[in-house]
Coordinates of C-alpha atoms and ligand atoms in Angstrom, one line a residue:
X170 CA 93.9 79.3 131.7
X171 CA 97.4 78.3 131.0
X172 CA 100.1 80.6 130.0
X173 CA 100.1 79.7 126.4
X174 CA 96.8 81.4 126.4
X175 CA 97.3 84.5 128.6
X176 CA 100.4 85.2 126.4
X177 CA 98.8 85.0 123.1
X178 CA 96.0 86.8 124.3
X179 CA 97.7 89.7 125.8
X180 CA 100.1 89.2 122.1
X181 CA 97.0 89.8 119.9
X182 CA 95.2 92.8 122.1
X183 CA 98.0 95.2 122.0
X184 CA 98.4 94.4 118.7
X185 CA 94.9 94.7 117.6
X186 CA 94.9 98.2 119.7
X187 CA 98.6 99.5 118.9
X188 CA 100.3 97.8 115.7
X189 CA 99.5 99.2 112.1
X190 CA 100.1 96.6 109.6
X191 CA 101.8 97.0 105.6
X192 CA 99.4 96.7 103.0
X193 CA 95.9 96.1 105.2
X194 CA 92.4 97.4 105.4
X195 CA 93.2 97.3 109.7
X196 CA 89.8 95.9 110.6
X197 CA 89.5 92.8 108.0
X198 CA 92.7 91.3 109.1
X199 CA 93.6 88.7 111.9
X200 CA 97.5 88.2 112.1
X201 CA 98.6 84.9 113.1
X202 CA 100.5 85.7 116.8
X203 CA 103.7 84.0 116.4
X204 CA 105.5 82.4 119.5
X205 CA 109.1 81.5 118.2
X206 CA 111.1 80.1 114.9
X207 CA 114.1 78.1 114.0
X208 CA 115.6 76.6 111.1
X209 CA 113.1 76.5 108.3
X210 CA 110.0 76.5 110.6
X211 CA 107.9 78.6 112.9
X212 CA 105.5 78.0 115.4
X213 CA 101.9 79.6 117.2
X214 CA 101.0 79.7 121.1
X215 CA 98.6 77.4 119.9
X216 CA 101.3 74.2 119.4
X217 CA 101.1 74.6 115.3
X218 CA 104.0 74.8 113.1
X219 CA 104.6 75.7 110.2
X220 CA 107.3 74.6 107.4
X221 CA 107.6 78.4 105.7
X222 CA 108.1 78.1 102.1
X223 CA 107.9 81.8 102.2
X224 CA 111.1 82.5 104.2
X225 CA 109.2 85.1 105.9
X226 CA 109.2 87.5 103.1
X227 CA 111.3 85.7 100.7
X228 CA 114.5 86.8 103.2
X229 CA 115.5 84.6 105.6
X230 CA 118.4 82.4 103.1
X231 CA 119.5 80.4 105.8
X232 CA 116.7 79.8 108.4
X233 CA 115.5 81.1 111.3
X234 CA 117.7 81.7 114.5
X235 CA 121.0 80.6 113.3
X236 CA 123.2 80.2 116.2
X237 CA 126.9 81.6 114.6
X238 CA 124.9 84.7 113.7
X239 CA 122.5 85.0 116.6
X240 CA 126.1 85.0 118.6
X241 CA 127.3 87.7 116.1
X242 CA 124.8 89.8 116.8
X243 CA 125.1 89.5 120.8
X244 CA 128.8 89.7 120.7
X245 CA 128.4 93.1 118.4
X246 CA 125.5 94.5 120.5
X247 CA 128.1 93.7 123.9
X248 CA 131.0 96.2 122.0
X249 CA 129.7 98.3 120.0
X250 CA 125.7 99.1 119.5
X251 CA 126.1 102.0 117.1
X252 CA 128.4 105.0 115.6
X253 CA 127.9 107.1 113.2
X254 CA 127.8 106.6 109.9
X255 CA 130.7 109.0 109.1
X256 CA 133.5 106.9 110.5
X257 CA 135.1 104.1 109.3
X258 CA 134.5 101.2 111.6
X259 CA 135.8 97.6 111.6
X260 CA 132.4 95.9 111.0
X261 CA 131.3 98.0 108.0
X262 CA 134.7 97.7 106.7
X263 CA 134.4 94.1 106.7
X264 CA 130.6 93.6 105.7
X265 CA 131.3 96.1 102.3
X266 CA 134.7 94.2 101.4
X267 CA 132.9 90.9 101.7
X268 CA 129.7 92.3 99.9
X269 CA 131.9 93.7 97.0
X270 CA 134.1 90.6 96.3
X271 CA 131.3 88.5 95.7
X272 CA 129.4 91.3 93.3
X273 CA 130.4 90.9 89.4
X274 CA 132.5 92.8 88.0
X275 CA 134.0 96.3 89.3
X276 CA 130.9 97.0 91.6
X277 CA 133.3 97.3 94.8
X278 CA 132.4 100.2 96.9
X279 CA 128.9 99.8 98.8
X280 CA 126.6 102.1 100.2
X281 CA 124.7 101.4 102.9
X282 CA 120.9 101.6 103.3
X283 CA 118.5 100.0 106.0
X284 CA 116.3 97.9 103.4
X285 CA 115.9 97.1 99.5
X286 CA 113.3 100.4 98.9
X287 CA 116.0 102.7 100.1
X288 CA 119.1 101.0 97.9
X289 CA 116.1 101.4 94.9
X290 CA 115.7 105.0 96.1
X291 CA 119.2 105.8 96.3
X292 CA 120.9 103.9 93.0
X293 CA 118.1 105.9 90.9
X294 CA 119.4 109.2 92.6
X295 CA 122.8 108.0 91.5
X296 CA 121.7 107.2 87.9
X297 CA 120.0 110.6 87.5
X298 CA 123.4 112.5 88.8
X299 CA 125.7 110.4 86.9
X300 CA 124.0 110.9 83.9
X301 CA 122.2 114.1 84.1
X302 CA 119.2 112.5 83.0
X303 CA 116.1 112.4 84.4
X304 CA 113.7 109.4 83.6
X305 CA 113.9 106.3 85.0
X306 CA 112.5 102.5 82.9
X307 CA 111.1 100.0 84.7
X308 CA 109.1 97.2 83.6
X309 CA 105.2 96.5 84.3
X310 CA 105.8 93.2 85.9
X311 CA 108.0 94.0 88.9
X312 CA 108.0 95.2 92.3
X313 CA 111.1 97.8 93.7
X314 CA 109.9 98.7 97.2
X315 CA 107.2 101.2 98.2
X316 CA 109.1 104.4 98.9
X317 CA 108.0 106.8 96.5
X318 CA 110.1 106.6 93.8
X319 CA 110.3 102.6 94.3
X320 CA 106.5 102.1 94.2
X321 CA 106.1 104.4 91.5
X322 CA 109.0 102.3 89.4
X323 CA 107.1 99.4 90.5
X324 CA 104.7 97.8 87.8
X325 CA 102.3 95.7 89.7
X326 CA 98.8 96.9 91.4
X327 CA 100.5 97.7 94.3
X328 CA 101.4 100.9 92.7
X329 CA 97.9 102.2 91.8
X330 CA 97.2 104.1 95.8
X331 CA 100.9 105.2 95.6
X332 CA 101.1 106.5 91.9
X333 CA 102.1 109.9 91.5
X334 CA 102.1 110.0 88.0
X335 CA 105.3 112.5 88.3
X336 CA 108.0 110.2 89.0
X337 CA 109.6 110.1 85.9
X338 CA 108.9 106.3 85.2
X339 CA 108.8 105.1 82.0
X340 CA 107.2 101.4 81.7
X341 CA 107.6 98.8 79.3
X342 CA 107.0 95.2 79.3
X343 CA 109.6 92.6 79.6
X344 CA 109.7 88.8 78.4
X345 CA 107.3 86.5 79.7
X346 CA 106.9 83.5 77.1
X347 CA 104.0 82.2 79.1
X348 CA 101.5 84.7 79.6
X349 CA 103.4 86.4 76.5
X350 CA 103.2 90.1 75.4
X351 CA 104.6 89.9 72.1
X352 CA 102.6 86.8 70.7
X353 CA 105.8 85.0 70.7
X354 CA 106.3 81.1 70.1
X355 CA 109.2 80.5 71.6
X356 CA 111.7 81.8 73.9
X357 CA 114.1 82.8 72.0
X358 CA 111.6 84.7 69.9
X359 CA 110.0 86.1 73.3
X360 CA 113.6 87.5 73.8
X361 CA 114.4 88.9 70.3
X362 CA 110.6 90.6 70.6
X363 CA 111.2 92.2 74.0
X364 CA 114.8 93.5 73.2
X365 CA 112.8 95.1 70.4
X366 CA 110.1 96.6 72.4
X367 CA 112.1 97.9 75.2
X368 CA 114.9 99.5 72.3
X369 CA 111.5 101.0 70.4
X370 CA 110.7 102.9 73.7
X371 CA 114.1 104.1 74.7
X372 CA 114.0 105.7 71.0
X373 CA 110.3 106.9 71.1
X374 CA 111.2 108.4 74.6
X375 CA 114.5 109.9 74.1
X376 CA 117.2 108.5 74.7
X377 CA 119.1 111.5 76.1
X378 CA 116.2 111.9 78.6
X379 CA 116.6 108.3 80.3
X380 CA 119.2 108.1 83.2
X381 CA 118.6 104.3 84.2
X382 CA 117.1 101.0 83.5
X383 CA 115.9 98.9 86.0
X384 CA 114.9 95.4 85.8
X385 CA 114.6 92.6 88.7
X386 CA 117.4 90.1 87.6
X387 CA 114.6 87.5 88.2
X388 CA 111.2 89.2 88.6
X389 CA 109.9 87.9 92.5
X390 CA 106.8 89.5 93.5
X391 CA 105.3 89.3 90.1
X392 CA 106.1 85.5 89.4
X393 CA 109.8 84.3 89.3
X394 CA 110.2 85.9 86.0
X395 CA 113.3 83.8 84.8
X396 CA 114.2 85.8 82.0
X397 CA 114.9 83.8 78.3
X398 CA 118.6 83.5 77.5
X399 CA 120.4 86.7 76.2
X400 CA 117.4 88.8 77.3
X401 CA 119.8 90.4 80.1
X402 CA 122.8 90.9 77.8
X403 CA 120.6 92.5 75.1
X404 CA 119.3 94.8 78.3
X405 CA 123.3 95.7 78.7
X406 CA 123.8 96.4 75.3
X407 CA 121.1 98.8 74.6
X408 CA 122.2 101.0 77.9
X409 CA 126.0 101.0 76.3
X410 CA 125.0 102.2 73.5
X411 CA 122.5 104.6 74.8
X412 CA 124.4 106.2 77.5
X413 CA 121.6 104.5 80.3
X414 CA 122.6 103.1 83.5
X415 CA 122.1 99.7 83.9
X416 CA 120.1 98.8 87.2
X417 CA 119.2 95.2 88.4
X418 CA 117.6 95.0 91.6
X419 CA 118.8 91.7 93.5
X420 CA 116.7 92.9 97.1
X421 CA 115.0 89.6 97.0
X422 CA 117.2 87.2 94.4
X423 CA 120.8 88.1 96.1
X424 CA 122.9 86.0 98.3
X425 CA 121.9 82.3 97.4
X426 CA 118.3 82.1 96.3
X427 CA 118.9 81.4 92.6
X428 CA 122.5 79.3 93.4
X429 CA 124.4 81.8 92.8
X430 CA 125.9 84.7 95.2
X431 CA 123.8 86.9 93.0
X432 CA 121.1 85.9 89.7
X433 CA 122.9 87.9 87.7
X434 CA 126.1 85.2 87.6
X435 CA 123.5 83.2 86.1
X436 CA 123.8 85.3 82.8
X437 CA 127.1 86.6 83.3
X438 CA 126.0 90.1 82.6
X439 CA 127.3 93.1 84.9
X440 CA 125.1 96.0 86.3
X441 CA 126.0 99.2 86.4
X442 CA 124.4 99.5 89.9
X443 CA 123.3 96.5 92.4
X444 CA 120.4 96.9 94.7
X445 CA 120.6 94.2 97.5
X446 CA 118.6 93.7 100.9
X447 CA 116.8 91.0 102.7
X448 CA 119.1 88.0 102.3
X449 CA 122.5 89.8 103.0
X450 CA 121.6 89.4 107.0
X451 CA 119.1 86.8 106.3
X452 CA 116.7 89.3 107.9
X453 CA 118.0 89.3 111.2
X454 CA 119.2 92.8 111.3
X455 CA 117.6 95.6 108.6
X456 CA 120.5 96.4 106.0
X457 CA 120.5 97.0 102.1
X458 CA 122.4 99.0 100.1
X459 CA 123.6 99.2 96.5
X460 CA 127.1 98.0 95.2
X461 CA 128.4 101.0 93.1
X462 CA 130.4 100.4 89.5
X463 CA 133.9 102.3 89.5
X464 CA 132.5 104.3 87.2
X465 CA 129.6 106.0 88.8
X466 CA 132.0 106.1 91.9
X467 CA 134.4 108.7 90.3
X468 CA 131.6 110.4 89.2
X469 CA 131.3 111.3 93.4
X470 CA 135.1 111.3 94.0
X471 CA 135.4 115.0 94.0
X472 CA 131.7 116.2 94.2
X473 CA 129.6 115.0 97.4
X474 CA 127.2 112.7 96.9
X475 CA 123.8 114.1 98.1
X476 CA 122.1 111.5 99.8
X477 CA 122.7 109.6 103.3
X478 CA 120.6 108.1 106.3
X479 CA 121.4 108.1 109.9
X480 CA 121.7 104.3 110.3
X481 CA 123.8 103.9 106.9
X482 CA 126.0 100.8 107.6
X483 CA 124.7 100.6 111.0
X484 CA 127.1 98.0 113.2
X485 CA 124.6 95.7 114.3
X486 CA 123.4 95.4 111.0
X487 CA 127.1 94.6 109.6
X488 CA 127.8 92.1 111.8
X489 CA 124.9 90.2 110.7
X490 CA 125.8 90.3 107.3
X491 CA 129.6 89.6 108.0
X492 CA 128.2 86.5 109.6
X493 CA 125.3 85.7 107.6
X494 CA 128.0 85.7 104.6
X495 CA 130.4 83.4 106.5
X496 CA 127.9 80.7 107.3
X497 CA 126.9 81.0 103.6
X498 CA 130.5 80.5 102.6
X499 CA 131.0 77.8 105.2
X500 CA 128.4 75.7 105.1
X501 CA 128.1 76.0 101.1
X502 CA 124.5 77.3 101.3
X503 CA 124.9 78.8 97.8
X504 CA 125.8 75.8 96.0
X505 CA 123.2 73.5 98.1
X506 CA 120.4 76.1 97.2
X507 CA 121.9 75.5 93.5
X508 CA 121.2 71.7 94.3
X509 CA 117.9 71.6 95.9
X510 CA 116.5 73.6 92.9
X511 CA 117.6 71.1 90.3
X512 CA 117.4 67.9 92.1
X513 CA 114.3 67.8 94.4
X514 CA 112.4 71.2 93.9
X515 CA 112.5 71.5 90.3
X516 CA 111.3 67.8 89.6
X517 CA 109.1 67.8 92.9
X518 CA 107.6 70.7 91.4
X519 CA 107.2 69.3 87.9
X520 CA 106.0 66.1 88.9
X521 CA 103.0 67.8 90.9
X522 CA 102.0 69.9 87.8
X523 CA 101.9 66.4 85.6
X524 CA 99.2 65.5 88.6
X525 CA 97.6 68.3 89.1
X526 CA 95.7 70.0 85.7
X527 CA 95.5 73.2 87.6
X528 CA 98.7 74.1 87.3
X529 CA 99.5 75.4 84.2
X530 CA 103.5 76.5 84.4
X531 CA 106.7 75.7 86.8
X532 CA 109.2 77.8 86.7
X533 CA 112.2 79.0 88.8
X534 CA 115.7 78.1 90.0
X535 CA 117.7 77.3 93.3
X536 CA 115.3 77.7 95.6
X537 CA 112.8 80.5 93.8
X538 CA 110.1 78.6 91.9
X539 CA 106.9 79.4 91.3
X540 CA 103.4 77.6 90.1
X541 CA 101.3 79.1 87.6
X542 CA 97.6 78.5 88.6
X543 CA 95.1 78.2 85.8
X544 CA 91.1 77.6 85.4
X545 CA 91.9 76.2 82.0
X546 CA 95.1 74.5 80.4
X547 CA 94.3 75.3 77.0
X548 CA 93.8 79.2 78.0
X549 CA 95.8 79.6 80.2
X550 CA 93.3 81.8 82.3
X551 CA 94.5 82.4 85.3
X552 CA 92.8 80.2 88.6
X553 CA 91.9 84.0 89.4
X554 CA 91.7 86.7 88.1
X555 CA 94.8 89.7 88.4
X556 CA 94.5 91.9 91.4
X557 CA 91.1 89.7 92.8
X558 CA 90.0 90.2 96.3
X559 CA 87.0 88.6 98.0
X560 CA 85.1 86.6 96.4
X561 CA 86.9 86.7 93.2
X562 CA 89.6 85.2 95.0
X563 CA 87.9 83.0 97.2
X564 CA 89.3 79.8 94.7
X565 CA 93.3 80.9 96.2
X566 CA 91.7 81.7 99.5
X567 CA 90.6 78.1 100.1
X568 CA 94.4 77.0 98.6
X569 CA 95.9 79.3 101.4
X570 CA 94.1 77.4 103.8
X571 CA 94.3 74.2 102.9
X572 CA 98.2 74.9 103.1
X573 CA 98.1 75.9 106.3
X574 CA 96.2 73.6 108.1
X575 CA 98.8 71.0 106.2
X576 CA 101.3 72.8 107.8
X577 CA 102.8 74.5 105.4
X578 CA 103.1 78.3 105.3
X579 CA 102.6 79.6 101.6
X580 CA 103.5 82.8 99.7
X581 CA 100.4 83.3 97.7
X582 CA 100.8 86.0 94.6
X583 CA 97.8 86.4 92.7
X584 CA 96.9 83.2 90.6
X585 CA 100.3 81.8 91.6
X586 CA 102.1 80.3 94.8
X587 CA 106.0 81.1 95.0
X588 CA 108.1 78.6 96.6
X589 CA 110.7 79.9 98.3
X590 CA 111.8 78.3 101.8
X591 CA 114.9 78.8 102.9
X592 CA 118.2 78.0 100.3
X593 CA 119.5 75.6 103.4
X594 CA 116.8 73.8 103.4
X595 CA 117.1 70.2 104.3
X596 CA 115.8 67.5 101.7
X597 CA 113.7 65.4 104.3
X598 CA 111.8 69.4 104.2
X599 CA 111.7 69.6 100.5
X600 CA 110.0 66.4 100.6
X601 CA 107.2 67.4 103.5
X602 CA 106.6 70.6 101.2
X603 CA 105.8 69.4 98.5
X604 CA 103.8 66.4 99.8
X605 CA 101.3 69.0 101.6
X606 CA 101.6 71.0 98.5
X607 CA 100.2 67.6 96.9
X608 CA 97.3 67.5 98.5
X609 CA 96.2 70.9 98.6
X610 CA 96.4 71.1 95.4
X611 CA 93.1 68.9 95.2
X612 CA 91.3 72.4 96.1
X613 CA 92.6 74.2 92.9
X614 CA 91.9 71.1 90.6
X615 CA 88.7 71.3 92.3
X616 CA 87.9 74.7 90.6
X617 CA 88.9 74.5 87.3
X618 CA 86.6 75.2 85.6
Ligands
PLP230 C1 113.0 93.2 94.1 C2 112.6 94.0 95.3 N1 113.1 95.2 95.4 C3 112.8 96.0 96.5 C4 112.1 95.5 97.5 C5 111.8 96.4 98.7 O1 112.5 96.0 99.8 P1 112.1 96.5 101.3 O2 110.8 96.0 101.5 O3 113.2 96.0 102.1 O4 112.2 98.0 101.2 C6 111.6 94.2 97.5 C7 110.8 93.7 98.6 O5 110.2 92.6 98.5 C8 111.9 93.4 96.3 O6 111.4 92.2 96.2

């Protein structure tokens, strides 16, 4: 037996004994053992790889195993593993001012969290201090992290093992001119409707009871929600003039993967609070946190603010990000994400969908896309159907697979595939993508019905 073998072997044993995996029955799942990465591919023991337009989970901006921050990280970890999170310290200094000058407007002081669930966590806990106020709005198509009060915020099914029905979540649905709530014809009219919705429950609620509005800049998990023009600013303007913190949660659509530092450039609105994660270290390291508006920072200038965690701004973590940002900056990854979107995804994308009857919608930006799945055009019912397992789902199942033995590692999301590889991504990669995508796409046509 070669040593391939004995490793993956001895890989998969102690994992199937020891290692208790997110989101899994234990005993119906069979995680692929993966032997090593780079760039915008991974590989098995068993000599497969894998193009990942998944970027792990949506996180890794600019590739796997970039050297300028693999070095970072070493040269870091050879100075200075860890201090507290009570001093100030050159790294965290330098990761916050980098993070802050690229935020929009006056959201310059950061706080530190380990991953996107905490910065949810904790910019709620600022909301509800800041404004006295205890209920928080989220919408029903969204994810925000599976802590308690992020899974309870979040809309999808995800939340229904985790729902505590004491949260103080509010939920309301937001624009979505495809599958749309309102009945609306167009987008603009998707927009007016959904601004009237959302205003209609802040009334019906109380306003003086609602300390924060949440809302995904782009919705990920549930779809790459692009959101109709003015949706966003009409968001803004009900908060003003309600007195509610404004919220967008940029975990997974921050640093680069819409073409801009963050999605919310793309509307030019300003949060109150920013929630950001994943991409800042392109995964390498955990961090998160949540840029903080002036604002709700005087609001803890003289009166502590009652939340921390050990590793807040850990070093390691910050000297990720400060070189994660820098090869961003350097190597223009933000504007060739931009690029990639509108030149080869976005009309690879919509050129497959012309081909292919099953899919029924494109939609996205930069490098966040996403196809829409459908049994039937017309309809528009979905290839399966929401929240399916087995059987039910056997139809994306056979998708998933077809993918993979292509080469191609997919993020499936119900009736839907997001495509999100890395925002560096080379164009000869773009091509491969959506060439596999292309003929695997054969199995959904297949079972229309
Ligand atoms: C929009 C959004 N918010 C929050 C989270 C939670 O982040 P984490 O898993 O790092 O806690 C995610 C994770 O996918 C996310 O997509």
């Amino acid at each position: 037996m070669n040593s391939d073998a004995d490793a993956l072997r001895t890989v998969k044993d102690a994992d199937r004994k020891h290692v208790f995996h997110s989101w899994s029955a234990q005993e119906l799942i069979d995680p692929l053992a993966v032997a090593g990465a780079e760039g915008s591919y991974f590989w098995d023991y068993e000599g497969n790889r894998y193009l990942d337009f998944s970027s792990a989970l949506v996180y890794t901006n600019i590739g796997y195993q970039h050297p300028k921050v693999a070095a970072a990280i070493a040269e870091q970890a050879g100075k200075l593993c860890t201090v507290a999170p009570g001093f100030a310290v050159d790294v965290r200094s330098e990761a916050a001012r980098l993070i802050a000058e690229r935020t929009p407007g006056d959201l310059d002081k950061i706080f530190f969290t380990n991953a996107g669930a905490e910065a949810v966590e904790n910019a709620v806990r600022m909301a509800r201090l800041h404004t006295g106020r205890p209920k928080v709005m989220s919408a029903y198509r969204s994810y925000h992290g599976a802590t308690t009060t992020a899974i309870n915020l979040t809309g999808d099914a995800r939340r229904f093992g985790n729902d505590t029905a004491t949260a103080g979540v509010v939920h309301f649905w937001g624009p979505f001119p495809y599958r749309s709530p309102f009945y609306a014809g167009s987008e603009a009219e998707e927009c007016e409707r959904a601004l009237r919705h959302l205003e209609d429950t802040v009334v019906f609620e109380g306003p003086q009871s609602i300390a924060a509005i949440i809302l995904e800049t782009v919705g990920g998990a549930p779809g790459v929600l692009v959101p109709p023009a003015g949706y966003l600013a009409g968001v803004r303007e009900i908060c003003d003039r309600h007195g509610i913190v404004f919220i967008l949660d940029e975990v997974m659509v921050g640093f680069g993967r819409t073409g801009k530092w963050f999605a919310a450039e793309n509307w030019d609105v300003t949060p109150d609070l920013l929630c950001f994660a994943k991409g800042v270290t392109s995964g390498y390291v955990p961090l998160g946190g949540v840029a903080i508006s002036s604002a709700i920072a005087e609001t803890f200038a003289r009166r502590p603010y009652p939340g921390g965690l050990t590793y807040s701004g850990h070093v390691l973590a910050c000297a990720a990000a400060v070189a994660t940002i820098g090869v961003m900056a350097e190597e223009g990854v933000v504007e060739q994400s931009a690029r990639t979107g509108a030149e080869l995804l976005g009309p690879g994308l919509r050129a497959l969908a012309e081909r292919h009857p099953s899919v029924g919608e494109v939609r996205g930006l930069g490098t966040f896309w996403a196809l829409e799945l459908v049994r039937d055009a017309g309809t528009r019912e979905p290839l399966v159907p929401y929240n399916a397992s087995g059987a039910e789902n056997a139809p994306m199942a056979a998708f998933g697979a077809a993918l993979k033995k292509g080469g191609l590692w997919p993020l499936l999301a119900g009736n839907r595939i997001h495509v999100a590889p890395p925002c560096n991504i080379s164009a000869e990669d773009v091509a491969k993508g959506l060439e596999i995508l292309d003929g695997a796409l054969a199995v959904t046509d297949a079972h229309m019905a």
